[in-house]
Amino acid sequence: MSLPETELAVFMERLRESGIKLTHQRMEIFKEVASRMDHPDAASVYERVRERVPTISLDTVYRTLWMLKEAGLITTLGPAHDRLRFDANTAPHHHFVCTICGKTEDFYCDAFNSLNVPQEVNAIGVVERAQVELRGLCNACAKEETK
Amino acid sequence: MSLPETELAVFMERLRESGIKLTHQRMEIFKEVASRMDHPDAASVYERVRERVPTISLDTVYRTLWMLKEAGLITTLGPAHDRLRFDANTAPHHHFVCTICGKTEDFYCDAFNSLNVPQEVNAIGVVERAQVELRGLCNACAKEETK
DNA sequence: TTATTAAACAGGAATCATTCTTATTTAGTA
DNA sequence: TACTAAATAAGAATGATTCCTGTTTAATAA
């Protein structure tokens, strides 16, 4: 529940320098998502923040989370902003995911195929497969960016 | 478009040994998803298969894709069967994802923080972050499994 | 080959997450 | 304290996915 002073200060500074208004709602949403070590979905953030700000809307939660992502203060899990995708490539391979358009490309790398899983993970579960996920800008989106 | 004989044989054998009926629809859906190197969503598979089997339903495509995943013939991208999740952990870390329940846990590993990205990837785009994604069974689901 | 039956199917309705629209409120500034 | 562009709340709309129900079919055995 407790949040380091610095994190909150970075958040406020980041908004100010981008000319984004610092609202009560944004403050509470950021505090909520930053204080949680699980990976909450929007509905879960909404439920919790609502205890403190009963009139908040789900739409505001979504808008704020995307804004935080835009500002580089949080990230999303899974292919960005996109729907479920299926993969029939059963050979060992890895993924490059564009953080803008969500495009996912396979690539191959022997070194990545034989990663040594750390002890620590055994406490969580049994690993069946290890994949490297590279996130960045694909060439098409990089071209857009330079405008 | 062409699909190695062996892949199709494995598919048919896998269904037979599980007592799952080999239908025309399942055959076409598997052939479609197995022959594509992109990562199609259900709607895209549906559109393509419909050219050959005009009466097929979207529901059948979904059911069949999940069945193929259950049988280990395909995988899904992103957190399993689940919605978009947000992550405020900005420190370098990695993920363990349970393939059954979709639960995602952070873990830390210095060796994984400094992976050498292969040349090949430069042709795709610019990498901003490298994360290892371990997939497997979490302890809770493993316990369920042993029944 | 034909009959039987449980499984699978098609089609449409229902659900659920996410986004959009619009009228109202508010943070930042003068 | 007043002004204004930006942000909000509420509910409608959209879009993906799943459920429901009556019909069809693959697998099996006579």
XYZ file of C-alpha atoms (C1' of nucleotides) in Angstrom:
354
model
C 0.000 0.000 0.000
C 2.843 2.370 0.827
C 4.470 4.048 -2.128
C 7.958 5.600 -2.076
C 7.847 9.393 -2.161
C 10.154 9.441 -5.183
C 7.809 7.414 -7.372
C 4.984 9.807 -6.762
C 7.293 12.771 -7.358
C 8.436 11.292 -10.686
C 4.808 10.772 -11.675
C 3.860 14.369 -10.869
C 6.919 15.768 -12.595
C 6.306 13.659 -15.690
C 2.751 14.975 -16.023
C 3.780 18.576 -15.449
C 6.507 18.522 -18.095
C 4.035 17.035 -20.597
C 1.392 19.648 -19.823
C -1.007 16.980 -18.535
C -3.327 18.018 -15.746
C -2.785 16.497 -12.344
C -6.239 15.372 -11.265
C -7.393 13.662 -8.116
C -8.439 10.624 -10.179
C -5.082 10.274 -11.931
C -3.298 10.505 -8.618
C -5.368 7.719 -7.087
C -5.112 5.471 -10.141
C -1.349 5.843 -10.305
C -0.984 5.187 -6.587
C -3.082 2.061 -6.931
C -1.286 0.509 -9.898
C 2.168 1.494 -8.635
C 1.614 -0.054 -5.235
C 0.604 -3.470 -6.553
C 3.060 -6.213 -7.377
C 0.531 -8.406 -9.152
C -0.512 -7.433 -12.676
C -3.991 -5.986 -12.297
C -6.407 -5.543 -15.167
C -8.397 -2.345 -15.583
C -11.468 -3.709 -13.795
C -9.413 -4.622 -10.744
C -7.834 -1.167 -10.550
C -11.295 0.325 -10.950
C -12.771 -1.693 -8.078
C -10.014 -0.718 -5.679
C -9.871 2.952 -6.568
C -13.638 3.147 -6.307
C -13.382 2.468 -2.576
C -11.602 5.787 -2.227
C -13.233 7.689 -5.120
C -16.764 6.282 -5.386
C -17.789 8.311 -8.429
C -14.834 7.316 -10.627
C -15.717 5.783 -13.979
C -14.202 2.754 -15.651
C -13.547 4.862 -18.705
C -11.335 7.182 -16.690
C -9.368 4.197 -15.441
C -8.747 3.022 -18.991
C -7.819 6.471 -20.260
C -5.465 7.017 -17.364
C -3.751 3.643 -17.714
C -3.075 4.255 -21.410
C -1.827 7.729 -20.577
C 0.560 6.271 -18.002
C 1.801 3.813 -20.581
C 2.296 6.606 -23.078
C 4.328 8.473 -20.449
C 6.506 5.406 -19.865
C 5.411 5.031 -16.241
C 3.848 1.583 -16.668
C 3.901 -1.198 -19.259
C 1.343 -3.709 -20.489
C 1.615 -7.476 -20.554
C 0.899 -9.356 -23.738
C 0.691 -8.076 -27.306
C -0.069 -4.378 -27.100
C -3.636 -3.193 -27.414
C -4.582 -6.224 -29.337
C -6.527 -9.429 -29.368
C -5.608 -13.029 -28.767
C -3.333 -14.583 -31.376
C -2.445 -18.166 -32.180
C 0.909 -19.619 -33.118
C 1.433 -22.975 -34.811
C 5.219 -22.661 -34.952
C 6.253 -25.510 -32.671
C 9.978 -25.101 -33.339
C 11.872 -23.213 -30.605
C 11.715 -19.540 -31.466
C 11.437 -16.079 -29.959
C 9.351 -12.967 -30.467
C 9.882 -9.355 -31.360
C 6.814 -7.311 -30.332
C 6.271 -3.761 -31.523
C 5.066 -1.643 -28.611
C 3.137 0.671 -30.932
C 1.279 -1.538 -33.398
C 1.543 -4.864 -31.575
C 2.979 -6.693 -34.568
C 4.773 -9.853 -33.456
C 7.577 -11.405 -35.519
C 9.368 -14.692 -34.921
C 13.117 -14.909 -34.848
C 15.571 -17.683 -34.118
C 18.600 -17.648 -31.835
C 20.461 -20.708 -30.585
C 21.843 -18.875 -27.568
C 18.300 -18.059 -26.414
C 17.166 -21.666 -26.828
C 19.249 -22.882 -23.913
C 18.756 -20.345 -21.138
C 19.527 -21.462 -17.603
C 16.448 -20.939 -15.491
C 17.310 -19.609 -12.025
C 16.555 -21.679 -8.889
C 14.164 -19.055 -7.598
C 11.599 -19.936 -10.267
C 11.086 -23.451 -8.898
C 9.103 -21.885 -6.065
C 6.589 -20.568 -8.606
C 6.051 -23.607 -10.816
C 7.417 -26.001 -13.406
C 8.889 -24.412 -16.538
C 7.979 -26.018 -19.839
C 9.333 -23.483 -22.246
C 11.522 -20.384 -22.199
C 11.025 -17.636 -24.737
C 12.674 -14.278 -25.109
C 10.357 -11.384 -25.835
C 12.000 -8.323 -27.324
C 9.966 -5.146 -27.184
C 10.648 -2.124 -29.287
C 9.700 -0.219 -32.410
C 9.207 -2.064 -35.669
C 10.600 -0.386 -38.795
C 7.184 0.723 -40.012
C 6.308 2.445 -36.725
C 9.805 3.937 -36.428
C 9.248 5.616 -39.790
C 5.957 7.087 -38.556
C 7.673 8.285 -35.404
C 10.239 10.430 -37.241
C 7.577 12.792 -38.540
C 0.135 -22.850 -48.200
C 1.805 -26.274 -48.490
C 1.955 -28.269 -45.288
C 4.424 -31.115 -44.648
C 2.741 -34.525 -44.636
C 4.169 -35.283 -41.213
C 2.488 -32.322 -39.520
C -0.889 -33.396 -40.751
C -0.175 -36.994 -39.742
C 0.800 -35.885 -36.229
C -2.406 -33.859 -36.018
C -4.582 -36.792 -37.039
C -2.777 -39.214 -34.744
C -3.046 -36.782 -31.803
C -6.815 -36.529 -32.239
C -7.263 -40.247 -32.622
C -5.355 -41.116 -29.472
C -7.436 -38.560 -27.531
C -10.718 -39.922 -28.876
C -11.489 -36.640 -30.593
C -13.427 -36.825 -33.824
C -11.641 -35.914 -37.023
C -14.035 -33.564 -38.785
C -13.736 -31.751 -42.079
C -13.838 -28.416 -40.221
C -11.057 -29.330 -37.802
C -8.903 -30.513 -40.687
C -9.291 -27.225 -42.552
C -8.736 -25.074 -39.475
C -5.582 -26.923 -38.546
C -4.252 -26.769 -42.090
C -4.892 -23.036 -42.139
C -3.240 -22.151 -38.842
C -0.322 -24.544 -39.373
C 0.503 -23.152 -42.790
C 0.757 -19.527 -41.649
C 3.906 -17.972 -40.294
C 2.214 -14.830 -39.017
C 0.202 -15.046 -35.814
C -3.419 -14.955 -36.934
C -6.300 -14.165 -34.647
C -9.485 -16.237 -34.701
C -11.292 -13.875 -37.073
C -8.492 -14.109 -39.620
C -8.483 -17.899 -39.535
C -12.265 -17.821 -39.885
C -12.161 -15.594 -42.986
C -9.644 -17.786 -44.767
C -11.222 -21.118 -43.912
C -14.602 -19.769 -44.980
C -13.345 -19.528 -48.549
C -13.089 -23.298 -48.579
C -15.891 -24.151 -46.120
C -18.500 -21.407 -46.557
C -20.844 -22.625 -43.814
C -18.252 -22.762 -41.036
C -19.053 -20.754 -37.904
C -16.786 -18.498 -35.910
C -17.683 -20.478 -32.815
C -16.272 -23.631 -34.375
C -13.035 -21.809 -35.151
C -12.699 -20.734 -31.524
C -13.544 -24.167 -30.157
C -11.106 -25.838 -32.503
C -8.256 -23.439 -31.755
C -8.639 -24.008 -28.023
C -8.799 -27.739 -28.623
C -5.570 -27.580 -30.635
C -3.951 -25.674 -27.806
C -5.179 -28.250 -25.300
C -3.614 -30.945 -27.492
C -0.305 -29.089 -27.564
C -0.392 -28.552 -31.328
C -0.441 -24.763 -31.169
C 0.250 -22.060 -28.576
C -1.220 -18.657 -27.866
C 0.582 -15.345 -27.642
C 0.121 -13.199 -24.581
C -1.329 -14.103 -21.204
C -3.443 -17.201 -21.646
C -7.154 -16.789 -22.224
C -7.144 -13.574 -20.402
C -7.467 -9.874 -20.639
C -5.019 -7.033 -20.849
C -2.903 -6.472 -17.740
C -0.828 -3.553 -16.549
C 2.558 -3.604 -14.860
C 4.043 -0.723 -12.879
C 7.264 -2.562 -12.071
C 9.806 -0.479 -13.975
C 12.832 -2.353 -12.651
C 14.272 -4.952 -15.069
C 12.465 -8.201 -14.418
C 11.083 -11.282 -16.133
C 7.832 -13.229 -16.179
C 6.627 -16.697 -15.365
C 3.258 -17.318 -17.059
C 1.057 -20.270 -16.168
C -0.305 -21.805 -19.371
C -3.432 -23.017 -17.574
C -4.653 -20.141 -15.419
C -2.678 -17.297 -16.993
C -1.236 -16.109 -13.690
C 1.890 -14.041 -14.287
C 4.622 -13.724 -11.652
C 7.684 -11.512 -11.733
C 11.138 -12.883 -11.065
C 14.610 -11.392 -11.185
C 17.734 -12.757 -12.852
C 20.895 -10.794 -13.561
C 21.948 -13.134 -16.354
C 18.676 -12.467 -18.192
C 19.084 -8.698 -17.846
C 22.013 -8.571 -20.266
C 21.074 -10.786 -23.187
C 22.886 -10.253 -26.470
C 20.344 -9.554 -29.163
C 21.238 -11.297 -32.451
C 22.040 -9.243 -35.585
C 19.076 -10.691 -37.410
C 16.642 -8.693 -35.259
C 17.913 -5.362 -36.576
C 16.045 -6.105 -39.789
C 12.777 -6.135 -37.843
C 13.130 -3.041 -35.672
C 14.833 -1.324 -32.764
C 14.879 -3.212 -29.463
C 14.083 -1.226 -26.336
C 13.758 -3.982 -23.812
C 14.429 -7.711 -23.557
C 12.362 -9.890 -21.283
C 12.369 -13.619 -20.739
C 8.981 -15.254 -20.596
C 8.894 -18.658 -18.964
C 5.784 -20.710 -19.637
C 4.722 -23.669 -17.601
C 2.472 -24.867 -14.804
C 2.162 -22.850 -11.621
C 2.077 -24.831 -8.381
C -1.648 -24.386 -7.888
C -2.475 -25.724 -11.361
C 0.059 -28.544 -11.025
C -1.803 -29.697 -7.913
C -5.088 -29.710 -9.847
C -3.438 -31.636 -12.667
C -2.407 -34.605 -10.448
C -6.010 -35.608 -9.826
C -24.112 -50.946 -46.156
C -27.108 -49.177 -42.702
C -28.490 -47.923 -37.916
C -27.115 -45.898 -33.638
C -25.397 -42.415 -30.678
C -22.413 -39.268 -28.566
C -19.874 -35.581 -30.200
C -19.580 -31.661 -33.099
C -21.741 -28.267 -35.792
C -24.197 -23.645 -37.399
C -26.560 -19.737 -36.246
C -27.951 -16.513 -33.404
C -28.320 -14.636 -28.773
C -25.770 -13.332 -24.763
C -21.764 -11.717 -22.272
C -17.840 -9.155 -21.229
C -14.007 -5.931 -22.037
C -13.053 -1.758 -24.096
C -14.020 2.589 -26.436
C -16.926 6.409 -27.848
C -20.240 10.368 -27.154
C -21.919 14.188 -24.803
C -23.083 17.149 -21.234
C -20.893 18.596 -16.894
C -16.957 19.606 -13.940
C -12.334 21.084 -12.836
C -7.041 22.213 -12.951
C -4.243 25.595 -14.298
C -3.723 30.331 -15.314
C -4.572 35.250 -15.613
C -12.383 35.209 -8.738
C -13.244 34.297 -13.704
C -11.868 31.928 -17.792
C -10.905 28.048 -20.830
C -9.131 23.938 -22.489
C -8.816 19.551 -20.737
C -10.742 15.910 -18.024
C -14.577 13.565 -16.072
C -19.013 10.573 -15.384
C -22.537 8.049 -17.265
C -24.351 5.493 -20.401
C -24.521 3.956 -25.227
C -21.946 1.577 -28.766
C -18.632 -1.625 -30.465
C -16.122 -5.788 -30.999
C -14.300 -10.129 -29.459
C -15.533 -14.309 -27.374
C -18.667 -17.661 -25.407
C -23.114 -19.837 -24.648
C -27.521 -22.030 -26.110
C -30.326 -24.949 -28.892
C -31.821 -27.588 -32.518
C -29.534 -30.115 -36.471
C -25.837 -32.796 -38.572
C -22.116 -36.091 -38.672
C -17.967 -39.295 -37.466
C -17.125 -43.391 -35.457
C -18.706 -47.848 -34.200
C -20.996 -52.050 -34.591
C -24.713 -54.915 -36.493
